[in-house]
Amino acid sequence: YLGFVIFFESLGRFNEPEPSQNQALGIITVVISAVASYQMTRMFKAAGKKINSLSLMNSSKDTTIDIFVQFAVLLGIGGSAFRIPYLEGSAGMIISFMTLKVGFDAAKEALFFLLDYFDDGDLIKKIHETIMKKGSIIENVHHIKMRRAGTFLFGEAIVELSPYSDAKDIRVELRKLKDEIAKINPYLKNFSLLVSIPHPRDIKIAVPVKEEKGLNSALADTIGDTKAYVFVTVRGDKIGDHYSKTLNLRPDDYSGIADFLKKEKVEIVVNNQMSSLLYYHLRHLERFEIYPNFENLHDVESTIKLLMIDM
């Protein structure tokens, strides 16, 4: 209402400019008002953030606009003092538009609050970035939903986990992510993580072999007997592409073997009596699924077929 009143009064000043009086007193008043508005802005903003109060944050925005209004008033006083036509009316128009904007923004935010609509895109973006950055078995996150309840915030999101994660890994991961999300905002009292574990469309399997003969290659019983790995892609219930790569690494070069397999982007590695250090590296650091090497299976094809049944 005040914005419209100032607008129409300023519009009238274009046609009938009025000379101002006590200009020095006006300037002093404007300076004092600007300083007071600046202090009030800081107080309202600090208090609003401290208790997460929507009304105090809106008051902070309102008093911030007051500071700019004082400069517009100075323009009006200057225009009247130096007899510059239309400057006072223009300054008044600027004040009216700024007042209308603050009123519109405050009304919109309050209406969103009443309609339970959450409009803080920055907070949602921070939550998304935190989940993707801090999560070690998170493949994707979507459907982040937030709502206010007084000064408190609540939310939920659906996280897609690696299909090769253990229950223990999932439990530790969810607890860690909730702690990290809680650090983002002190008024975020509860954030639920809904778990989704999609079935992989294509699965890449690494099989250790004694010789490179494709699917007919003989399995290597130990890491020392492994001369190469055959990499097989399984699509649904069918064996897809496959190729082999020679392993030119020492049996005790665990990080090198892990990097070798990681480079090929495999999901499942067939065990061949690998050491505990290599197992830990592949299973818990790289999140590979370790499939057992059964004594009655002697070639790559029979191992892959049993694994397909087991999946």
PDB file of C-alpha atoms in Angstrom:
ATOM      1  CA  TYR A   1       0.000   0.000   0.000  1.00  0.00           C
ATOM      2  CA  LEU A   2       2.807   2.412   0.920  1.00  0.00           C
ATOM      3  CA  GLY A   3       4.535   1.682  -2.382  1.00  0.00           C
ATOM      4  CA  PHE A   4       1.441   2.686  -4.387  1.00  0.00           C
ATOM      5  CA  VAL A   5       0.945   5.833  -2.291  1.00  0.00           C
ATOM      6  CA  ILE A   6       4.540   6.956  -2.899  1.00  0.00           C
ATOM      7  CA  PHE A   7       4.200   6.093  -6.599  1.00  0.00           C
ATOM      8  CA  PHE A   8       1.175   8.337  -7.192  1.00  0.00           C
ATOM      9  CA  GLU A   9       2.579  11.172  -5.066  1.00  0.00           C
ATOM     10  CA  SER A  10       5.830  11.033  -7.055  1.00  0.00           C
ATOM     11  CA  LEU A  11       3.859  11.006 -10.282  1.00  0.00           C
ATOM     12  CA  GLY A  12       2.201  14.245  -9.210  1.00  0.00           C
ATOM     13  CA  ARG A  13       5.591  15.844  -8.516  1.00  0.00           C
ATOM     14  CA  PHE A  14       6.458  15.566 -12.213  1.00  0.00           C
ATOM     15  CA  ASN A  15       3.657  18.016 -13.055  1.00  0.00           C
ATOM     16  CA  GLU A  16       3.795  20.240  -9.951  1.00  0.00           C
ATOM     17  CA  PRO A  17       7.287  20.278  -8.424  1.00  0.00           C
ATOM     18  CA  GLU A  18       7.356  21.819  -4.945  1.00  0.00           C
ATOM     19  CA  PRO A  19      10.399  23.682  -3.539  1.00  0.00           C
ATOM     20  CA  SER A  20      11.869  22.076  -0.447  1.00  0.00           C
ATOM     21  CA  GLN A  21      12.808  23.826   2.794  1.00  0.00           C
ATOM     22  CA  ASN A  22      15.291  23.097   5.619  1.00  0.00           C
ATOM     23  CA  GLN A  23      17.487  21.110   3.250  1.00  0.00           C
ATOM     24  CA  ALA A  24      20.397  20.892   5.717  1.00  0.00           C
ATOM     25  CA  LEU A  25      18.111  19.384   8.359  1.00  0.00           C
ATOM     26  CA  GLY A  26      16.831  16.934   5.756  1.00  0.00           C
ATOM     27  CA  ILE A  27      20.359  15.800   4.854  1.00  0.00           C
ATOM     28  CA  ILE A  28      21.269  15.304   8.528  1.00  0.00           C
ATOM     29  CA  THR A  29      18.070  13.326   9.091  1.00  0.00           C
ATOM     30  CA  VAL A  30      18.745  11.128   6.042  1.00  0.00           C
ATOM     31  CA  VAL A  31      22.307  10.331   7.200  1.00  0.00           C
ATOM     32  CA  ILE A  32      21.160   9.420  10.715  1.00  0.00           C
ATOM     33  CA  SER A  33      18.351   7.306   9.288  1.00  0.00           C
ATOM     34  CA  ALA A  34      20.725   5.464   6.930  1.00  0.00           C
ATOM     35  CA  VAL A  35      23.128   4.626   9.775  1.00  0.00           C
ATOM     36  CA  ALA A  36      20.257   3.462  11.982  1.00  0.00           C
ATOM     37  CA  SER A  37      18.826   1.342   9.147  1.00  0.00           C
ATOM     38  CA  TYR A  38      22.228  -0.286   8.592  1.00  0.00           C
ATOM     39  CA  GLN A  39      22.496  -1.211  12.273  1.00  0.00           C
ATOM     40  CA  MET A  40      18.931  -2.531  12.326  1.00  0.00           C
ATOM     41  CA  THR A  41      19.612  -4.598   9.204  1.00  0.00           C
ATOM     42  CA  ARG A  42      22.570  -6.294  10.864  1.00  0.00           C
ATOM     43  CA  MET A  43      20.599  -6.934  14.058  1.00  0.00           C
ATOM     44  CA  PHE A  44      17.554  -8.351  12.261  1.00  0.00           C
ATOM     45  CA  LYS A  45      19.700 -10.533   9.978  1.00  0.00           C
ATOM     46  CA  ALA A  46      21.777 -11.940  12.852  1.00  0.00           C
ATOM     47  CA  ALA A  47      18.705 -12.623  14.985  1.00  0.00           C
ATOM     48  CA  GLY A  48      16.819 -14.123  12.040  1.00  0.00           C
ATOM     49  CA  LYS A  49      19.627 -16.551  11.231  1.00  0.00           C
ATOM     50  CA  LYS A  50      20.101 -17.419  14.891  1.00  0.00           C
ATOM     51  CA  ILE A  51      16.500 -18.536  15.420  1.00  0.00           C
ATOM     52  CA  ASN A  52      15.652 -19.208  11.735  1.00  0.00           C
ATOM     53  CA  SER A  53      12.814 -16.660  11.863  1.00  0.00           C
ATOM     54  CA  LEU A  54      11.093 -15.815   8.574  1.00  0.00           C
ATOM     55  CA  SER A  55       9.639 -12.559   9.915  1.00  0.00           C
ATOM     56  CA  LEU A  56      12.998 -11.278  11.171  1.00  0.00           C
ATOM     57  CA  MET A  57      14.692 -12.143   7.873  1.00  0.00           C
ATOM     58  CA  ASN A  58      11.968 -10.193   6.033  1.00  0.00           C
ATOM     59  CA  SER A  59      12.492  -7.277   8.416  1.00  0.00           C
ATOM     60  CA  SER A  60      16.191  -7.399   7.561  1.00  0.00           C
ATOM     61  CA  LYS A  61      15.357  -7.112   3.853  1.00  0.00           C
ATOM     62  CA  ASP A  62      12.972  -4.260   4.570  1.00  0.00           C
ATOM     63  CA  THR A  63      15.544  -2.234   6.497  1.00  0.00           C
ATOM     64  CA  THR A  64      18.154  -2.967   3.827  1.00  0.00           C
ATOM     65  CA  ILE A  65      15.893  -1.293   1.286  1.00  0.00           C
ATOM     66  CA  ASP A  66      15.571   1.659   3.704  1.00  0.00           C
ATOM     67  CA  ILE A  67      19.297   2.322   3.268  1.00  0.00           C
ATOM     68  CA  PHE A  68      18.882   2.669  -0.509  1.00  0.00           C
ATOM     69  CA  VAL A  69      15.780   4.751   0.014  1.00  0.00           C
ATOM     70  CA  GLN A  70      17.879   7.305   1.927  1.00  0.00           C
ATOM     71  CA  PHE A  71      20.110   7.755  -1.108  1.00  0.00           C
ATOM     72  CA  ALA A  72      17.032   8.300  -3.264  1.00  0.00           C
ATOM     73  CA  VAL A  73      15.865  10.928  -0.770  1.00  0.00           C
ATOM     74  CA  LEU A  74      19.226  12.663  -1.049  1.00  0.00           C
ATOM     75  CA  LEU A  75      18.734  12.775  -4.814  1.00  0.00           C
ATOM     76  CA  GLY A  76      15.373  14.410  -4.284  1.00  0.00           C
ATOM     77  CA  ILE A  77      16.821  17.005  -1.907  1.00  0.00           C
ATOM     78  CA  GLY A  78      19.659  17.699  -4.332  1.00  0.00           C
ATOM     79  CA  GLY A  79      17.278  18.044  -7.238  1.00  0.00           C
ATOM     80  CA  SER A  80      15.180  20.558  -5.321  1.00  0.00           C
ATOM     81  CA  ALA A  81      18.231  22.513  -4.103  1.00  0.00           C
ATOM     82  CA  PHE A  82      19.789  22.831  -7.543  1.00  0.00           C
ATOM     83  CA  ARG A  83      16.434  23.251  -9.307  1.00  0.00           C
ATOM     84  CA  ILE A  84      16.808  20.136 -11.422  1.00  0.00           C
ATOM     85  CA  PRO A  85      13.301  19.340 -12.710  1.00  0.00           C
ATOM     86  CA  TYR A  86      11.768  15.913 -12.288  1.00  0.00           C
ATOM     87  CA  LEU A  87      14.654  14.622 -10.129  1.00  0.00           C
ATOM     88  CA  GLU A  88      12.539  14.542  -6.961  1.00  0.00           C
ATOM     89  CA  GLY A  89       9.710  12.764  -8.745  1.00  0.00           C
ATOM     90  CA  SER A  90      12.165  10.237 -10.222  1.00  0.00           C
ATOM     91  CA  ALA A  91      13.659   9.581  -6.790  1.00  0.00           C
ATOM     92  CA  GLY A  92      10.174   9.023  -5.408  1.00  0.00           C
ATOM     93  CA  MET A  93       9.399   6.569  -8.207  1.00  0.00           C
ATOM     94  CA  ILE A  94      12.564   4.628  -7.369  1.00  0.00           C
ATOM     95  CA  ILE A  95      11.534   4.484  -3.708  1.00  0.00           C
ATOM     96  CA  SER A  96       8.046   3.256  -4.640  1.00  0.00           C
ATOM     97  CA  PHE A  97       9.382   0.467  -6.877  1.00  0.00           C
ATOM     98  CA  MET A  98      11.831  -0.681  -4.202  1.00  0.00           C
ATOM     99  CA  THR A  99       9.070  -0.682  -1.591  1.00  0.00           C
ATOM    100  CA  LEU A 100       6.783  -2.682  -3.872  1.00  0.00           C
ATOM    101  CA  LYS A 101       9.530  -5.229  -4.557  1.00  0.00           C
ATOM    102  CA  VAL A 102      10.243  -5.820  -0.867  1.00  0.00           C
ATOM    103  CA  GLY A 103       6.516  -6.157  -0.135  1.00  0.00           C
ATOM    104  CA  PHE A 104       6.025  -8.588  -3.026  1.00  0.00           C
ATOM    105  CA  ASP A 105       9.010 -10.752  -2.024  1.00  0.00           C
ATOM    106  CA  ALA A 106       7.930 -10.868   1.624  1.00  0.00           C
ATOM    107  CA  ALA A 107       4.339 -11.733   0.690  1.00  0.00           C
ATOM    108  CA  LYS A 108       5.500 -14.450  -1.727  1.00  0.00           C
ATOM    109  CA  GLU A 109       7.769 -16.059   0.871  1.00  0.00           C
ATOM    110  CA  ALA A 110       5.043 -15.941   3.521  1.00  0.00           C
ATOM    111  CA  LEU A 111       2.533 -17.453   1.078  1.00  0.00           C
ATOM    112  CA  PHE A 112       4.960 -20.251   0.208  1.00  0.00           C
ATOM    113  CA  PHE A 113       5.357 -20.899   3.928  1.00  0.00           C
ATOM    114  CA  LEU A 114       1.574 -21.181   4.387  1.00  0.00           C
ATOM    115  CA  LEU A 115       1.274 -23.462   1.338  1.00  0.00           C
ATOM    116  CA  ASP A 116       4.106 -25.697   2.640  1.00  0.00           C
ATOM    117  CA  TYR A 117       6.180 -24.873  -0.442  1.00  0.00           C
ATOM    118  CA  PHE A 118       9.955 -24.843   0.035  1.00  0.00           C
ATOM    119  CA  ASP A 119      11.765 -22.252  -2.055  1.00  0.00           C
ATOM    120  CA  ASP A 120      15.385 -22.397  -0.801  1.00  0.00           C
ATOM    121  CA  GLY A 121      17.182 -23.773  -3.852  1.00  0.00           C
ATOM    122  CA  ASP A 122      20.618 -23.108  -2.365  1.00  0.00           C
ATOM    123  CA  LEU A 123      19.977 -25.406   0.611  1.00  0.00           C
ATOM    124  CA  ILE A 124      18.697 -28.196  -1.650  1.00  0.00           C
ATOM    125  CA  LYS A 125      21.789 -27.801  -3.843  1.00  0.00           C
ATOM    126  CA  LYS A 126      24.085 -28.022  -0.789  1.00  0.00           C
ATOM    127  CA  ILE A 127      22.356 -31.204   0.377  1.00  0.00           C
ATOM    128  CA  HIS A 128      22.711 -32.766  -3.082  1.00  0.00           C
ATOM    129  CA  GLU A 129      26.401 -31.851  -3.276  1.00  0.00           C
ATOM    130  CA  THR A 130      27.062 -33.159   0.240  1.00  0.00           C
ATOM    131  CA  ILE A 131      25.463 -36.538  -0.478  1.00  0.00           C
ATOM    132  CA  MET A 132      27.348 -37.017  -3.740  1.00  0.00           C
ATOM    133  CA  LYS A 133      30.664 -35.795  -2.313  1.00  0.00           C
ATOM    134  CA  LYS A 134      30.619 -37.600   1.035  1.00  0.00           C
ATOM    135  CA  GLY A 135      28.928 -40.825  -0.110  1.00  0.00           C
ATOM    136  CA  SER A 136      31.294 -43.624  -1.097  1.00  0.00           C
ATOM    137  CA  ILE A 137      28.643 -46.047  -2.387  1.00  0.00           C
ATOM    138  CA  ILE A 138      26.153 -43.448  -3.668  1.00  0.00           C
ATOM    139  CA  GLU A 139      25.568 -43.571  -7.419  1.00  0.00           C
ATOM    140  CA  ASN A 140      22.779 -40.990  -7.663  1.00  0.00           C
ATOM    141  CA  VAL A 141      20.424 -38.869  -5.557  1.00  0.00           C
ATOM    142  CA  HIS A 142      17.055 -37.465  -6.593  1.00  0.00           C
ATOM    143  CA  HIS A 143      13.654 -36.297  -5.316  1.00  0.00           C
ATOM    144  CA  ILE A 144      15.018 -34.081  -2.559  1.00  0.00           C
ATOM    145  CA  LYS A 145      12.013 -32.680  -0.686  1.00  0.00           C
ATOM    146  CA  MET A 146      12.070 -30.080   2.090  1.00  0.00           C
ATOM    147  CA  ARG A 147       9.472 -28.435   4.326  1.00  0.00           C
ATOM    148  CA  ARG A 148       9.320 -25.983   7.200  1.00  0.00           C
ATOM    149  CA  ALA A 149       7.706 -26.540  10.557  1.00  0.00           C
ATOM    150  CA  GLY A 150       7.989 -23.280  12.460  1.00  0.00           C
ATOM    151  CA  THR A 151      11.684 -22.489  12.685  1.00  0.00           C
ATOM    152  CA  PHE A 152      12.705 -26.086  11.962  1.00  0.00           C
ATOM    153  CA  LEU A 153      13.384 -27.825   8.656  1.00  0.00           C
ATOM    154  CA  PHE A 154      12.647 -31.399   7.628  1.00  0.00           C
ATOM    155  CA  GLY A 155      13.460 -33.255   4.445  1.00  0.00           C
ATOM    156  CA  GLU A 156      13.980 -36.489   2.578  1.00  0.00           C
ATOM    157  CA  ALA A 157      15.757 -37.783  -0.506  1.00  0.00           C
ATOM    158  CA  ILE A 158      16.041 -40.985  -2.509  1.00  0.00           C
ATOM    159  CA  VAL A 159      19.605 -42.254  -2.850  1.00  0.00           C
ATOM    160  CA  GLU A 160      20.638 -44.931  -5.315  1.00  0.00           C
ATOM    161  CA  LEU A 161      23.311 -47.219  -3.882  1.00  0.00           C
ATOM    162  CA  SER A 162      25.766 -49.498  -5.558  1.00  0.00           C
ATOM    163  CA  PRO A 163      24.091 -52.903  -6.034  1.00  0.00           C
ATOM    164  CA  TYR A 164      27.268 -54.550  -4.724  1.00  0.00           C
ATOM    165  CA  SER A 165      27.168 -52.916  -1.285  1.00  0.00           C
ATOM    166  CA  ASP A 166      26.948 -54.964   1.900  1.00  0.00           C
ATOM    167  CA  ALA A 167      24.307 -54.284   4.547  1.00  0.00           C
ATOM    168  CA  LYS A 168      27.083 -53.114   6.868  1.00  0.00           C
ATOM    169  CA  ASP A 169      28.340 -50.670   4.250  1.00  0.00           C
ATOM    170  CA  ILE A 170      24.841 -49.281   3.775  1.00  0.00           C
ATOM    171  CA  ARG A 171      24.291 -48.846   7.517  1.00  0.00           C
ATOM    172  CA  VAL A 172      27.578 -47.004   7.981  1.00  0.00           C
ATOM    173  CA  GLU A 173      27.020 -44.896   4.870  1.00  0.00           C
ATOM    174  CA  LEU A 174      23.543 -43.705   5.861  1.00  0.00           C
ATOM    175  CA  ARG A 175      24.641 -42.792   9.375  1.00  0.00           C
ATOM    176  CA  LYS A 176      27.620 -40.842   8.006  1.00  0.00           C
ATOM    177  CA  LEU A 177      25.506 -38.975   5.452  1.00  0.00           C
ATOM    178  CA  LYS A 178      22.886 -37.970   8.032  1.00  0.00           C
ATOM    179  CA  ASP A 179      25.616 -36.513  10.232  1.00  0.00           C
ATOM    180  CA  GLU A 180      27.084 -34.578   7.308  1.00  0.00           C
ATOM    181  CA  ILE A 181      23.679 -33.227   6.231  1.00  0.00           C
ATOM    182  CA  ALA A 182      22.902 -32.108   9.789  1.00  0.00           C
ATOM    183  CA  LYS A 183      26.015 -29.890   9.690  1.00  0.00           C
ATOM    184  CA  ILE A 184      24.652 -27.881   6.761  1.00  0.00           C
ATOM    185  CA  ASN A 185      21.948 -26.093   8.754  1.00  0.00           C
ATOM    186  CA  PRO A 186      21.481 -26.114  12.553  1.00  0.00           C
ATOM    187  CA  TYR A 187      17.680 -26.052  12.143  1.00  0.00           C
ATOM    188  CA  LEU A 188      17.615 -29.118   9.899  1.00  0.00           C
ATOM    189  CA  LYS A 189      16.262 -31.439  12.585  1.00  0.00           C
ATOM    190  CA  ASN A 190      15.530 -34.545  10.541  1.00  0.00           C
ATOM    191  CA  PHE A 191      16.475 -35.685   7.055  1.00  0.00           C
ATOM    192  CA  SER A 192      15.338 -39.121   5.883  1.00  0.00           C
ATOM    193  CA  LEU A 193      17.319 -41.062   3.292  1.00  0.00           C
ATOM    194  CA  LEU A 194      15.214 -43.509   1.299  1.00  0.00           C
ATOM    195  CA  VAL A 195      17.344 -46.254  -0.245  1.00  0.00           C
ATOM    196  CA  SER A 196      16.986 -47.488  -3.801  1.00  0.00           C
ATOM    197  CA  ILE A 197      19.234 -50.267  -5.127  1.00  0.00           C
ATOM    198  CA  PRO A 198      18.760 -50.560  -8.901  1.00  0.00           C
ATOM    199  CA  HIS A 199      19.513 -53.774 -10.736  1.00  0.00           C
ATOM    200  CA  PRO A 200      22.472 -53.186 -13.073  1.00  0.00           C
ATOM    201  CA  ARG A 201      21.712 -53.513 -16.767  1.00  0.00           C
ATOM    202  CA  ASP A 202      25.246 -54.521 -17.764  1.00  0.00           C
ATOM    203  CA  ILE A 203      27.651 -56.304 -15.429  1.00  0.00           C
ATOM    204  CA  LYS A 204      31.362 -56.512 -16.114  1.00  0.00           C
ATOM    205  CA  ILE A 205      33.165 -59.497 -14.577  1.00  0.00           C
ATOM    206  CA  ALA A 206      36.913 -60.063 -14.240  1.00  0.00           C
ATOM    207  CA  VAL A 207      38.022 -63.730 -14.253  1.00  0.00           C
ATOM    208  CA  PRO A 208      41.669 -64.688 -13.497  1.00  0.00           C
ATOM    209  CA  VAL A 209      43.075 -67.247 -15.975  1.00  0.00           C
ATOM    210  CA  LYS A 210      46.248 -69.237 -16.612  1.00  0.00           C
ATOM    211  CA  GLU A 211      46.138 -68.620 -20.346  1.00  0.00           C
ATOM    212  CA  GLU A 212      44.319 -66.375 -22.790  1.00  0.00           C
ATOM    213  CA  LYS A 213      41.788 -68.517 -24.693  1.00  0.00           C
ATOM    214  CA  GLY A 214      38.647 -66.419 -24.343  1.00  0.00           C
ATOM    215  CA  LEU A 215      35.722 -68.150 -22.630  1.00  0.00           C
ATOM    216  CA  ASN A 216      37.596 -71.446 -22.769  1.00  0.00           C
ATOM    217  CA  SER A 217      40.492 -70.129 -20.698  1.00  0.00           C
ATOM    218  CA  ALA A 218      41.440 -72.248 -17.698  1.00  0.00           C
ATOM    219  CA  LEU A 219      40.845 -70.584 -14.320  1.00  0.00           C
ATOM    220  CA  ALA A 220      43.860 -69.568 -12.249  1.00  0.00           C
ATOM    221  CA  ASP A 221      43.643 -71.085  -8.771  1.00  0.00           C
ATOM    222  CA  THR A 222      45.948 -68.537  -7.114  1.00  0.00           C
ATOM    223  CA  ILE A 223      47.094 -64.978  -7.727  1.00  0.00           C
ATOM    224  CA  GLY A 224      50.550 -66.363  -8.497  1.00  0.00           C
ATOM    225  CA  ASP A 225      49.135 -68.557 -11.295  1.00  0.00           C
ATOM    226  CA  THR A 226      47.238 -65.641 -12.848  1.00  0.00           C
ATOM    227  CA  LYS A 227      48.735 -64.704 -16.206  1.00  0.00           C
ATOM    228  CA  ALA A 228      45.815 -62.611 -17.410  1.00  0.00           C
ATOM    229  CA  TYR A 229      42.223 -61.593 -16.721  1.00  0.00           C
ATOM    230  CA  VAL A 230      39.293 -62.261 -19.020  1.00  0.00           C
ATOM    231  CA  PHE A 231      36.730 -59.440 -18.859  1.00  0.00           C
ATOM    232  CA  VAL A 232      33.179 -60.525 -19.655  1.00  0.00           C
ATOM    233  CA  THR A 233      30.107 -58.309 -19.973  1.00  0.00           C
ATOM    234  CA  VAL A 234      26.778 -59.894 -18.983  1.00  0.00           C
ATOM    235  CA  ARG A 235      23.576 -58.308 -20.324  1.00  0.00           C
ATOM    236  CA  GLY A 236      20.505 -59.711 -18.668  1.00  0.00           C
ATOM    237  CA  ASP A 237      20.681 -63.484 -19.108  1.00  0.00           C
ATOM    238  CA  LYS A 238      23.187 -63.458 -21.962  1.00  0.00           C
ATOM    239  CA  ILE A 239      26.966 -63.368 -22.191  1.00  0.00           C
ATOM    240  CA  GLY A 240      28.013 -60.318 -24.179  1.00  0.00           C
ATOM    241  CA  ASP A 241      31.406 -59.003 -25.226  1.00  0.00           C
ATOM    242  CA  HIS A 242      34.582 -60.405 -23.732  1.00  0.00           C
ATOM    243  CA  TYR A 243      38.298 -59.728 -24.030  1.00  0.00           C
ATOM    244  CA  SER A 244      41.480 -60.530 -22.115  1.00  0.00           C
ATOM    245  CA  LYS A 245      44.431 -58.540 -20.796  1.00  0.00           C
ATOM    246  CA  THR A 246      47.779 -59.856 -19.611  1.00  0.00           C
ATOM    247  CA  LEU A 247      48.622 -59.189 -15.943  1.00  0.00           C
ATOM    248  CA  ASN A 248      52.231 -58.013 -15.830  1.00  0.00           C
ATOM    249  CA  LEU A 249      52.353 -57.379 -12.085  1.00  0.00           C
ATOM    250  CA  ARG A 250      53.885 -59.087  -9.061  1.00  0.00           C
ATOM    251  CA  PRO A 251      51.461 -61.138  -6.914  1.00  0.00           C
ATOM    252  CA  ASP A 252      52.153 -58.853  -3.946  1.00  0.00           C
ATOM    253  CA  ASP A 253      51.537 -55.623  -5.887  1.00  0.00           C
ATOM    254  CA  TYR A 254      48.048 -55.229  -4.425  1.00  0.00           C
ATOM    255  CA  SER A 255      47.525 -51.586  -5.306  1.00  0.00           C
ATOM    256  CA  GLY A 256      48.738 -52.224  -8.853  1.00  0.00           C
ATOM    257  CA  ILE A 257      46.313 -55.137  -9.296  1.00  0.00           C
ATOM    258  CA  ALA A 258      43.488 -53.026  -7.855  1.00  0.00           C
ATOM    259  CA  ASP A 259      44.301 -50.165 -10.257  1.00  0.00           C
ATOM    260  CA  PHE A 260      44.505 -52.665 -13.130  1.00  0.00           C
ATOM    261  CA  LEU A 261      40.963 -53.913 -12.409  1.00  0.00           C
ATOM    262  CA  LYS A 262      39.605 -50.458 -11.623  1.00  0.00           C
ATOM    263  CA  LYS A 263      40.829 -49.158 -14.967  1.00  0.00           C
ATOM    264  CA  GLU A 264      38.660 -51.761 -16.720  1.00  0.00           C
ATOM    265  CA  LYS A 265      35.605 -50.599 -14.702  1.00  0.00           C
ATOM    266  CA  VAL A 266      34.583 -54.047 -13.498  1.00  0.00           C
ATOM    267  CA  GLU A 267      31.871 -54.736 -10.892  1.00  0.00           C
ATOM    268  CA  ILE A 268      32.616 -58.376 -10.011  1.00  0.00           C
ATOM    269  CA  VAL A 269      35.994 -60.087  -9.545  1.00  0.00           C
ATOM    270  CA  VAL A 270      36.310 -63.869  -9.288  1.00  0.00           C
ATOM    271  CA  ASN A 271      38.390 -64.858  -6.262  1.00  0.00           C
ATOM    272  CA  ASN A 272      41.576 -66.876  -6.702  1.00  0.00           C
ATOM    273  CA  GLN A 273      42.855 -67.192  -3.128  1.00  0.00           C
ATOM    274  CA  MET A 274      43.730 -63.503  -3.054  1.00  0.00           C
ATOM    275  CA  SER A 275      45.398 -62.185   0.073  1.00  0.00           C
ATOM    276  CA  SER A 276      43.473 -60.390   2.794  1.00  0.00           C
ATOM    277  CA  LEU A 277      45.039 -57.043   1.843  1.00  0.00           C
ATOM    278  CA  LEU A 278      43.995 -57.378  -1.789  1.00  0.00           C
ATOM    279  CA  TYR A 279      40.523 -58.540  -0.747  1.00  0.00           C
ATOM    280  CA  TYR A 280      40.106 -55.550   1.561  1.00  0.00           C
ATOM    281  CA  HIS A 281      41.329 -53.169  -1.115  1.00  0.00           C
ATOM    282  CA  LEU A 282      38.956 -54.515  -3.756  1.00  0.00           C
ATOM    283  CA  ARG A 283      35.914 -55.117  -1.545  1.00  0.00           C
ATOM    284  CA  HIS A 284      35.917 -52.225   0.907  1.00  0.00           C
ATOM    285  CA  LEU A 285      37.861 -49.505  -0.876  1.00  0.00           C
ATOM    286  CA  GLU A 286      36.882 -50.050  -4.502  1.00  0.00           C
ATOM    287  CA  ARG A 287      33.494 -51.702  -3.731  1.00  0.00           C
ATOM    288  CA  PHE A 288      34.014 -54.674  -6.072  1.00  0.00           C
ATOM    289  CA  GLU A 289      31.898 -57.779  -5.513  1.00  0.00           C
ATOM    290  CA  ILE A 290      34.174 -60.778  -4.856  1.00  0.00           C
ATOM    291  CA  TYR A 291      32.719 -64.000  -6.265  1.00  0.00           C
ATOM    292  CA  PRO A 292      34.101 -67.384  -5.076  1.00  0.00           C
ATOM    293  CA  ASN A 293      36.097 -69.667  -7.327  1.00  0.00           C
ATOM    294  CA  PHE A 294      34.528 -73.134  -6.931  1.00  0.00           C
ATOM    295  CA  GLU A 295      36.767 -76.193  -7.293  1.00  0.00           C
ATOM    296  CA  ASN A 296      34.443 -77.936  -9.787  1.00  0.00           C
ATOM    297  CA  LEU A 297      34.554 -75.012 -12.239  1.00  0.00           C
ATOM    298  CA  HIS A 298      37.543 -75.033 -14.554  1.00  0.00           C
ATOM    299  CA  ASP A 299      36.961 -72.429 -17.292  1.00  0.00           C
ATOM    300  CA  VAL A 300      35.614 -68.918 -17.719  1.00  0.00           C
ATOM    301  CA  GLU A 301      32.338 -69.844 -19.427  1.00  0.00           C
ATOM    302  CA  SER A 302      31.163 -72.252 -16.693  1.00  0.00           C
ATOM    303  CA  THR A 303      32.034 -69.680 -14.009  1.00  0.00           C
ATOM    304  CA  ILE A 304      30.082 -66.937 -15.786  1.00  0.00           C
ATOM    305  CA  LYS A 305      27.042 -69.200 -16.301  1.00  0.00           C
ATOM    306  CA  LEU A 306      26.923 -70.126 -12.595  1.00  0.00           C
ATOM    307  CA  LEU A 307      27.311 -66.490 -11.640  1.00  0.00           C
ATOM    308  CA  MET A 308      24.398 -65.535 -13.933  1.00  0.00           C
ATOM    309  CA  ILE A 309      22.180 -68.057 -12.130  1.00  0.00           C
ATOM    310  CA  ASP A 310      23.331 -66.715  -8.778  1.00  0.00           C
ATOM    311  CA  MET A 311      22.521 -63.122  -9.753  1.00  0.00           C
TER     312      MET A 311
END
